[in-house]
PDB file of C-alpha atoms in Angstrom:
ATOM      1  CA  MET A   1    -173.621 129.695   0.952  1.00 46.00           C
ATOM      2  CA  ALA A   2    -176.870 128.568   2.562  1.00 50.00           C
ATOM      3  CA  PHE A   3    -180.126 127.955   0.722  1.00 53.00           C
ATOM      4  CA  SER A   4    -181.448 131.226   2.117  1.00 53.00           C
ATOM      5  CA  THR A   5    -178.623 133.071   0.374  1.00 56.00           C
ATOM      6  CA  ILE A   6    -179.063 131.565  -3.102  1.00 62.00           C
ATOM      7  CA  LYS A   7    -182.825 131.015  -3.306  1.00 65.00           C
ATOM      8  CA  ASP A   8    -183.438 134.355  -5.013  1.00 67.00           C
ATOM      9  CA  PHE A   9    -180.944 133.454  -7.765  1.00 76.00           C
ATOM     10  CA  ILE A  10    -182.129 129.931  -8.588  1.00 87.00           C
ATOM     11  CA  THR A  11    -183.565 129.405 -12.060  1.00 92.00           C
ATOM     12  CA  PHE A  12    -185.032 126.321 -13.746  1.00 95.00           C
ATOM     13  CA  HIS A  13    -184.582 125.171 -17.343  1.00 94.00           C
ATOM     14  CA  PRO A  14    -185.716 122.034 -19.206  1.00 96.00           C
ATOM     15  CA  LEU A  15    -183.100 119.724 -20.661  1.00 95.00           C
ATOM     16  CA  GLY A  16    -184.892 117.717 -23.301  1.00 94.00           C
ATOM     17  CA  ASP A  17    -188.134 116.115 -22.125  1.00 93.00           C
ATOM     18  CA  ALA A  18    -186.707 114.091 -19.218  1.00 96.00           C
ATOM     19  CA  ALA A  19    -184.488 116.431 -17.194  1.00 96.00           C
ATOM     20  CA  ILE A  20    -184.511 119.787 -15.439  1.00 97.00           C
ATOM     21  CA  VAL A  21    -181.500 122.027 -14.763  1.00 96.00           C
ATOM     22  CA  ILE A  22    -181.485 123.948 -11.490  1.00 93.00           C
ATOM     23  CA  GLN A  23    -179.083 126.868 -11.900  1.00 91.00           C
ATOM     24  CA  ALA A  24    -177.694 128.344  -8.679  1.00 84.00           C
ATOM     25  CA  GLY A  25    -175.549 131.103 -10.182  1.00 77.00           C
ATOM     26  CA  ASP A  26    -172.961 131.770 -12.852  1.00 77.00           C
ATOM     27  CA  ASP A  27    -169.722 132.235 -10.909  1.00 74.00           C
ATOM     28  CA  ILE A  28    -167.401 129.355 -10.034  1.00 74.00           C
ATOM     29  CA  ARG A  29    -166.997 130.117  -6.351  1.00 78.00           C
ATOM     30  CA  GLU A  30    -166.920 128.014  -3.205  1.00 79.00           C
ATOM     31  CA  GLU A  31    -170.029 129.760  -1.842  1.00 77.00           C
ATOM     32  CA  ILE A  32    -172.008 128.917  -4.987  1.00 80.00           C
ATOM     33  CA  HIS A  33    -170.743 125.350  -4.865  1.00 81.00           C
ATOM     34  CA  GLU A  34    -171.870 125.005  -1.255  1.00 81.00           C
ATOM     35  CA  GLY A  35    -175.365 125.948  -2.381  1.00 81.00           C
ATOM     36  CA  VAL A  36    -175.167 123.420  -5.225  1.00 84.00           C
ATOM     37  CA  GLN A  37    -174.124 120.749  -2.711  1.00 83.00           C
ATOM     38  CA  GLN A  38    -177.118 121.539  -0.539  1.00 84.00           C
ATOM     39  CA  LEU A  39    -179.462 121.455  -3.523  1.00 86.00           C
ATOM     40  CA  PHE A  40    -178.102 118.069  -4.558  1.00 88.00           C
ATOM     41  CA  ALA A  41    -178.322 116.621  -1.033  1.00 86.00           C
ATOM     42  CA  CYS A  42    -181.862 117.904  -0.572  1.00 86.00           C
ATOM     43  CA  ILE A  43    -183.099 116.305  -3.788  1.00 90.00           C
ATOM     44  CA  GLU A  44    -181.251 113.033  -3.150  1.00 89.00           C
ATOM     45  CA  GLN A  45    -182.783 112.792   0.324  1.00 87.00           C
ATOM     46  CA  HIS A  46    -186.311 113.504  -0.916  1.00 90.00           C
ATOM     47  CA  PRO A  47    -186.814 111.792  -4.308  1.00 93.00           C
ATOM     48  CA  PHE A  48    -190.168 111.698  -6.100  1.00 94.00           C
ATOM     49  CA  ASP A  49    -191.838 108.934  -8.098  1.00 94.00           C
ATOM     50  CA  GLY A  50    -190.070 108.895 -11.454  1.00 95.00           C
ATOM     51  CA  TYR A  51    -186.806 110.320 -10.108  1.00 96.00           C
ATOM     52  CA  VAL A  52    -183.749 108.765 -11.819  1.00 96.00           C
ATOM     53  CA  GLU A  53    -180.709 110.666 -10.570  1.00 93.00           C
ATOM     54  CA  ALA A  54    -179.209 114.097  -9.929  1.00 92.00           C
ATOM     55  CA  VAL A  55    -175.889 115.246 -11.380  1.00 90.00           C
ATOM     56  CA  GLN A  56    -173.838 118.138  -9.990  1.00 87.00           C
ATOM     57  CA  ALA A  57    -171.759 120.606 -11.979  1.00 86.00           C
ATOM     58  CA  PHE A  58    -169.915 123.801 -11.039  1.00 82.00           C
ATOM     59  CA  THR A  59    -173.021 125.971 -10.639  1.00 86.00           C
ATOM     60  CA  ASN A  60    -176.032 123.728 -11.193  1.00 89.00           C
ATOM     61  CA  VAL A  61    -177.765 120.434 -10.507  1.00 92.00           C
ATOM     62  CA  THR A  62    -179.467 118.480 -13.293  1.00 94.00           C
ATOM     63  CA  VAL A  63    -182.312 116.202 -12.232  1.00 96.00           C
ATOM     64  CA  PHE A  64    -183.218 113.329 -14.556  1.00 97.00           C
ATOM     65  CA  TYR A  65    -186.672 111.739 -14.371  1.00 96.00           C
ATOM     66  CA  GLU A  66    -189.009 109.343 -16.182  1.00 96.00           C
ATOM     67  CA  PRO A  67    -191.775 111.502 -17.722  1.00 94.00           C
ATOM     68  CA  TYR A  68    -194.248 108.625 -17.994  1.00 92.00           C
ATOM     69  CA  THR A  69    -193.793 107.614 -14.345  1.00 94.00           C
ATOM     70  CA  VAL A  70    -194.209 111.239 -13.232  1.00 94.00           C
ATOM     71  CA  HIS A  71    -197.313 111.527 -15.422  1.00 90.00           C
ATOM     72  CA  GLN A  72    -198.862 108.391 -13.921  1.00 89.00           C
ATOM     73  CA  SER A  73    -197.844 109.017 -10.317  1.00 87.00           C
ATOM     74  CA  ALA A  74    -199.024 112.647 -10.306  1.00 85.00           C
ATOM     75  CA  GLN A  75    -202.219 111.628 -12.143  1.00 84.00           C
ATOM     76  CA  LEU A  76    -201.660 114.191 -14.857  1.00 77.00           C
ATOM     77  CA  ASP A  77    -203.910 114.339 -17.913  1.00 73.00           C
ATOM     78  CA  GLN A  78    -203.937 116.323 -21.132  1.00 67.00           C
ATOM     79  CA  HIS A  79    -205.411 119.307 -19.325  1.00 68.00           C
ATOM     80  CA  SER A  80    -202.825 119.238 -16.527  1.00 76.00           C
ATOM     81  CA  ILE A  81    -199.337 120.648 -16.419  1.00 86.00           C
ATOM     82  CA  SER A  82    -196.501 118.738 -18.109  1.00 91.00           C
ATOM     83  CA  PRO A  83    -194.193 116.348 -16.203  1.00 93.00           C
ATOM     84  CA  TYR A  84    -191.494 119.044 -16.424  1.00 94.00           C
ATOM     85  CA  GLU A  85    -193.746 121.654 -14.803  1.00 94.00           C
ATOM     86  CA  TRP A  86    -194.774 119.160 -12.124  1.00 94.00           C
ATOM     87  CA  VAL A  87    -191.143 118.316 -11.283  1.00 95.00           C
ATOM     88  CA  LYS A  88    -190.253 122.015 -11.263  1.00 94.00           C
ATOM     89  CA  ALA A  89    -193.114 122.764  -8.836  1.00 93.00           C
ATOM     90  CA  TYR A  90    -192.156 119.790  -6.645  1.00 93.00           C
ATOM     91  CA  ILE A  91    -188.528 120.925  -6.373  1.00 91.00           C
ATOM     92  CA  LYS A  92    -189.577 124.505  -5.628  1.00 89.00           C
ATOM     93  CA  ARG A  93    -191.812 123.323  -2.767  1.00 88.00           C
ATOM     94  CA  LEU A  94    -189.148 120.943  -1.504  1.00 86.00           C
ATOM     95  CA  LEU A  95    -186.428 123.552  -1.433  1.00 81.00           C
ATOM     96  CA  GLU A  96    -188.680 126.122   0.227  1.00 80.00           C
ATOM     97  CA  ASP A  97    -189.380 123.639   3.035  1.00 78.00           C
ATOM     98  CA  LYS A  98    -185.721 122.670   3.418  1.00 67.00           C
ATOM     99  CA  TRP A  99    -184.544 126.274   3.523  1.00 59.00           C
ATOM    100  CA  GLN A 100    -186.312 126.393   6.844  1.00 51.00           C
ATOM    101  CA  GLU A 101    -184.797 123.137   8.122  1.00 53.00           C
ATOM    102  CA  GLY A 102    -181.311 123.307   6.682  1.00 55.00           C
ATOM    103  CA  VAL A 103    -179.565 120.412   4.923  1.00 57.00           C
ATOM    104  CA  GLN A 104    -176.490 118.586   6.181  1.00 61.00           C
ATOM    105  CA  VAL A 105    -173.795 117.928   3.581  1.00 66.00           C
ATOM    106  CA  GLU A 106    -170.946 115.505   4.214  1.00 71.00           C
ATOM    107  CA  ARG A 107    -167.503 116.876   3.368  1.00 77.00           C
ATOM    108  CA  ARG A 108    -164.603 114.418   3.395  1.00 90.00           C
ATOM    109  CA  ILE A 109    -160.898 115.177   3.316  1.00 95.00           C
ATOM    110  CA  VAL A 110    -158.962 112.811   1.038  1.00 96.00           C
ATOM    111  CA  ASP A 111    -155.151 112.687   0.946  1.00 97.00           C
ATOM    112  CA  ILE A 112    -153.636 111.782  -2.423  1.00 98.00           C
ATOM    113  CA  PRO A 113    -149.947 110.752  -2.454  1.00 98.00           C
ATOM    114  CA  VAL A 114    -147.988 112.073  -5.451  1.00 98.00           C
ATOM    115  CA  CYS A 115    -144.526 111.431  -6.850  1.00 98.00           C
ATOM    116  CA  TYR A 116    -143.528 114.704  -8.515  1.00 98.00           C
ATOM    117  CA  GLY A 117    -141.295 115.455 -11.492  1.00 97.00           C
ATOM    118  CA  GLY A 118    -139.162 113.283 -13.742  1.00 96.00           C
ATOM    119  CA  ALA A 119    -141.051 110.651 -15.709  1.00 96.00           C
ATOM    120  CA  PHE A 120    -143.978 111.075 -13.293  1.00 97.00           C
ATOM    121  CA  GLY A 121    -144.346 114.811 -13.954  1.00 97.00           C
ATOM    122  CA  PRO A 122    -142.705 115.727 -17.272  1.00 97.00           C
ATOM    123  CA  ASP A 123    -144.101 119.293 -17.217  1.00 98.00           C
ATOM    124  CA  LEU A 124    -143.027 120.199 -13.688  1.00 98.00           C
ATOM    125  CA  GLU A 125    -140.029 122.184 -14.893  1.00 98.00           C
ATOM    126  CA  GLU A 126    -142.164 124.001 -17.482  1.00 97.00           C
ATOM    127  CA  VAL A 127    -144.706 125.011 -14.831  1.00 98.00           C
ATOM    128  CA  ALA A 128    -141.807 126.246 -12.693  1.00 98.00           C
ATOM    129  CA  ARG A 129    -140.361 128.225 -15.626  1.00 98.00           C
ATOM    130  CA  ILE A 130    -143.708 129.852 -16.439  1.00 97.00           C
ATOM    131  CA  ASN A 131    -144.011 131.092 -12.862  1.00 98.00           C
ATOM    132  CA  GLY A 132    -140.378 131.983 -12.235  1.00 98.00           C
ATOM    133  CA  LEU A 133    -139.998 129.285  -9.603  1.00 98.00           C
ATOM    134  CA  THR A 134    -137.904 126.203  -8.999  1.00 98.00           C
ATOM    135  CA  PRO A 135    -139.547 122.770  -9.377  1.00 98.00           C
ATOM    136  CA  GLU A 136    -139.159 122.302  -5.623  1.00 98.00           C
ATOM    137  CA  GLU A 137    -141.110 125.509  -4.993  1.00 98.00           C
ATOM    138  CA  VAL A 138    -143.917 124.353  -7.282  1.00 98.00           C
ATOM    139  CA  VAL A 139    -144.166 121.088  -5.334  1.00 98.00           C
ATOM    140  CA  ARG A 140    -144.124 122.920  -2.006  1.00 98.00           C
ATOM    141  CA  ILE A 141    -146.949 125.239  -3.081  1.00 98.00           C
ATOM    142  CA  HIS A 142    -148.982 122.419  -4.645  1.00 98.00           C
ATOM    143  CA  THR A 143    -148.792 120.262  -1.511  1.00 98.00           C
ATOM    144  CA  ALA A 144    -149.559 123.211   0.794  1.00 97.00           C
ATOM    145  CA  GLY A 145    -153.059 123.713  -0.604  1.00 93.00           C
ATOM    146  CA  THR A 146    -156.425 122.156   0.176  1.00 94.00           C
ATOM    147  CA  TYR A 147    -158.539 121.699  -2.944  1.00 95.00           C
ATOM    148  CA  LEU A 148    -162.309 121.547  -3.311  1.00 92.00           C
ATOM    149  CA  VAL A 149    -163.793 118.986  -5.706  1.00 92.00           C
ATOM    150  CA  TYR A 150    -166.229 121.100  -7.716  1.00 89.00           C
ATOM    151  CA  MET A 151    -167.386 118.318 -10.005  1.00 86.00           C
ATOM    152  CA  ILE A 152    -166.542 114.938 -11.508  1.00 89.00           C
ATOM    153  CA  GLY A 153    -166.453 114.894 -15.294  1.00 82.00           C
ATOM    154  CA  PHE A 154    -164.545 114.806 -18.592  1.00 80.00           C
ATOM    155  CA  ALA A 155    -163.523 111.204 -17.851  1.00 84.00           C
ATOM    156  CA  PRO A 156    -164.887 108.703 -15.290  1.00 87.00           C
ATOM    157  CA  GLY A 157    -163.789 109.820 -11.824  1.00 90.00           C
ATOM    158  CA  PHE A 158    -161.895 112.913 -13.056  1.00 92.00           C
ATOM    159  CA  PRO A 159    -162.033 115.595 -10.321  1.00 93.00           C
ATOM    160  CA  PHE A 160    -162.040 119.287 -11.210  1.00 90.00           C
ATOM    161  CA  LEU A 161    -160.315 120.882  -8.230  1.00 93.00           C
ATOM    162  CA  GLY A 162    -160.504 124.520  -7.217  1.00 89.00           C
ATOM    163  CA  GLY A 163    -158.150 126.339  -4.874  1.00 91.00           C
ATOM    164  CA  LEU A 164    -154.909 126.245  -6.872  1.00 95.00           C
ATOM    165  CA  SER A 165    -152.502 129.035  -5.952  1.00 96.00           C
ATOM    166  CA  ASP A 166    -152.037 131.705  -8.628  1.00 96.00           C
ATOM    167  CA  LYS A 167    -148.301 131.257  -8.040  1.00 97.00           C
ATOM    168  CA  ILE A 168    -148.301 127.925  -9.907  1.00 98.00           C
ATOM    169  CA  ALA A 169    -151.127 128.444 -12.414  1.00 97.00           C
ATOM    170  CA  ALA A 170    -150.166 127.490 -15.972  1.00 97.00           C
ATOM    171  CA  PRO A 171    -151.954 127.331 -19.347  1.00 96.00           C
ATOM    172  CA  ARG A 172    -152.768 124.066 -21.064  1.00 95.00           C
ATOM    173  CA  ARG A 173    -150.153 122.635 -23.383  1.00 95.00           C
ATOM    174  CA  GLU A 174    -150.300 123.950 -26.928  1.00 93.00           C
ATOM    175  CA  THR A 175    -150.224 120.369 -28.190  1.00 94.00           C
ATOM    176  CA  PRO A 176    -152.246 117.862 -26.128  1.00 94.00           C
ATOM    177  CA  ARG A 177    -150.786 114.427 -25.491  1.00 95.00           C
ATOM    178  CA  MET A 178    -152.492 111.495 -27.190  1.00 95.00           C
ATOM    179  CA  SER A 179    -152.163 109.345 -24.065  1.00 94.00           C
ATOM    180  CA  ILE A 180    -151.670 110.379 -20.460  1.00 95.00           C
ATOM    181  CA  PRO A 181    -150.821 107.730 -17.833  1.00 95.00           C
ATOM    182  CA  LYS A 182    -153.471 106.850 -15.277  1.00 95.00           C
ATOM    183  CA  GLY A 183    -152.942 108.743 -12.031  1.00 96.00           C
ATOM    184  CA  SER A 184    -151.214 111.744 -13.611  1.00 97.00           C
ATOM    185  CA  VAL A 185    -151.643 115.004 -11.675  1.00 98.00           C
ATOM    186  CA  GLY A 186    -151.962 118.084 -13.846  1.00 97.00           C
ATOM    187  CA  ILE A 187    -152.496 121.822 -13.907  1.00 97.00           C
ATOM    188  CA  ALA A 188    -154.619 123.776 -16.396  1.00 95.00           C
ATOM    189  CA  GLY A 189    -155.132 127.471 -15.774  1.00 94.00           C
ATOM    190  CA  LYS A 190    -156.147 127.904 -12.143  1.00 91.00           C
ATOM    191  CA  GLN A 191    -157.292 124.314 -11.706  1.00 92.00           C
ATOM    192  CA  THR A 192    -155.529 121.114 -10.796  1.00 95.00           C
ATOM    193  CA  GLY A 193    -156.801 117.588 -11.298  1.00 94.00           C
ATOM    194  CA  VAL A 194    -155.955 113.902 -11.529  1.00 96.00           C
ATOM    195  CA  TYR A 195    -156.425 111.635 -14.557  1.00 96.00           C
ATOM    196  CA  PRO A 196    -158.164 108.483 -13.183  1.00 95.00           C
ATOM    197  CA  ILE A 197    -157.738 106.607 -16.474  1.00 94.00           C
ATOM    198  CA  SER A 198    -155.361 106.797 -19.402  1.00 94.00           C
ATOM    199  CA  THR A 199    -156.766 109.319 -21.851  1.00 94.00           C
ATOM    200  CA  PRO A 200    -155.689 112.108 -24.211  1.00 94.00           C
ATOM    201  CA  GLY A 201    -155.328 115.486 -22.541  1.00 94.00           C
ATOM    202  CA  GLY A 202    -153.626 118.847 -22.563  1.00 95.00           C
ATOM    203  CA  TRP A 203    -152.999 119.576 -18.883  1.00 97.00           C
ATOM    204  CA  GLN A 204    -149.470 120.276 -17.651  1.00 98.00           C
ATOM    205  CA  LEU A 205    -148.358 117.104 -15.862  1.00 98.00           C
ATOM    206  CA  ILE A 206    -146.434 117.659 -12.628  1.00 98.00           C
ATOM    207  CA  GLY A 207    -146.687 114.276 -10.913  1.00 98.00           C
ATOM    208  CA  GLN A 208    -148.445 110.943 -10.622  1.00 98.00           C
ATOM    209  CA  THR A 209    -150.289 109.037  -7.910  1.00 98.00           C
ATOM    210  CA  PRO A 210    -150.499 105.239  -7.523  1.00 97.00           C
ATOM    211  CA  LEU A 211    -153.844 105.654  -5.736  1.00 96.00           C
ATOM    212  CA  PRO A 212    -156.743 104.373  -7.891  1.00 94.00           C
ATOM    213  CA  LEU A 213    -159.314 107.121  -8.416  1.00 94.00           C
ATOM    214  CA  PHE A 214    -161.693 105.081 -10.541  1.00 93.00           C
ATOM    215  CA  GLN A 215    -162.458 101.361 -10.181  1.00 90.00           C
ATOM    216  CA  PRO A 216    -165.352 100.352 -12.453  1.00 88.00           C
ATOM    217  CA  ASP A 217    -166.024  97.085 -10.620  1.00 88.00           C
ATOM    218  CA  ALA A 218    -166.307  98.702  -7.187  1.00 88.00           C
ATOM    219  CA  GLU A 219    -169.689  99.409  -5.593  1.00 87.00           C
ATOM    220  CA  ILE A 220    -168.734 103.105  -5.611  1.00 87.00           C
ATOM    221  CA  PRO A 221    -166.425 103.403  -8.651  1.00 90.00           C
ATOM    222  CA  SER A 222    -165.144 106.952  -8.080  1.00 92.00           C
ATOM    223  CA  LEU A 223    -162.873 107.629  -5.108  1.00 92.00           C
ATOM    224  CA  LEU A 224    -163.862 111.306  -5.055  1.00 93.00           C
ATOM    225  CA  LYS A 225    -167.176 113.108  -5.273  1.00 89.00           C
ATOM    226  CA  ALA A 226    -168.221 116.736  -5.545  1.00 87.00           C
ATOM    227  CA  GLY A 227    -167.813 118.508  -2.228  1.00 87.00           C
ATOM    228  CA  ASP A 228    -164.794 116.506  -1.068  1.00 93.00           C
ATOM    229  CA  GLU A 229    -161.567 118.260  -0.135  1.00 94.00           C
ATOM    230  CA  VAL A 230    -158.237 116.973  -1.457  1.00 97.00           C
ATOM    231  CA  ARG A 231    -154.734 117.346  -0.092  1.00 97.00           C
ATOM    232  CA  PHE A 232    -151.690 116.250  -2.104  1.00 98.00           C
ATOM    233  CA  VAL A 233    -148.874 114.572  -0.177  1.00 98.00           C
ATOM    234  CA  GLN A 234    -145.423 114.208  -1.719  1.00 98.00           C
ATOM    235  CA  MET A 235    -143.999 110.683  -1.892  1.00 97.00           C
ATOM    236  CA  SER A 236    -140.729 109.189  -3.109  1.00 97.00           C
ATOM    237  CA  GLU A 237    -140.290 107.036  -6.200  1.00 96.00           C
ATOM    238  CA  LYS A 238    -139.707 104.026  -3.956  1.00 96.00           C
ATOM    239  CA  GLU A 239    -142.935 104.699  -2.067  1.00 96.00           C
ATOM    240  CA  PHE A 240    -144.758 105.139  -5.384  1.00 96.00           C
ATOM    241  CA  PHE A 241    -143.826 101.695  -6.702  1.00 93.00           C
ATOM    242  CA  SER A 242    -144.376 100.067  -3.312  1.00 93.00           C
ATOM    243  CA  MET A 243    -147.940 101.415  -3.099  1.00 92.00           C
ATOM    244  CA  LYS A 244    -148.637 100.626  -6.752  1.00 86.00           C
ATOM    245  CA  GLU A 245    -147.607  97.028  -6.193  1.00 85.00           C
ATOM    246  CA  ALA A 246    -149.757  96.802  -3.069  1.00 83.00           C
ATOM    247  CA  LYS A 247    -152.801  98.127  -4.940  1.00 72.00           C
ATOM    248  CA  ARG A 248    -152.685  95.401  -7.585  1.00 68.00           C
TER     249      ARG A 248
END
């Protein structure tokens, strides 16, 4: 969805006194997300004095700023508009200009190797049972898809992936696990995702990857970012431990 398609639906809302939420719609759809990606890229490429960062979600972008810096830079006084109103007006002008130019958004394809079932995916058989399939069929369907990273959240580096086939959708576990191994691949409803760190969670676990998705000491800690596309590639247990050893 291009800027020209979503511009009539964009709304602005304050978030406290140092952030503004730019809402691009209410539906979790790839077209909406494409518009969100373009909004994010546009703002990142054209920051203003006082800009801190922009954060993407399913249907919006939140822009954080330093009110005092905006106030000083824009030479606002007590009779002028607030820093929020100034930032809102700036973003409106910026987006109007860029709708004419267009904004390029990088989209990477990232392959994630996964060892399915057994101790790596203790819920694989349950997901198969729920959908009237064999575990092998669940794996085949899961690895056949290409998944869009809608957002990173919940835990550092955790990707919320859209594009899961309805044939293998499954509800969250009734009782969440207190600790899920790092790298576990899960299903919850019509989404799939990967746990980058060990954390409690209630997703149905169908496999595990030895590929690090979050490395806090790296210059770019998260392997994935919103807008990336993910493909899952089945690997053997032997390949799993070989890659895990190599990654140490």
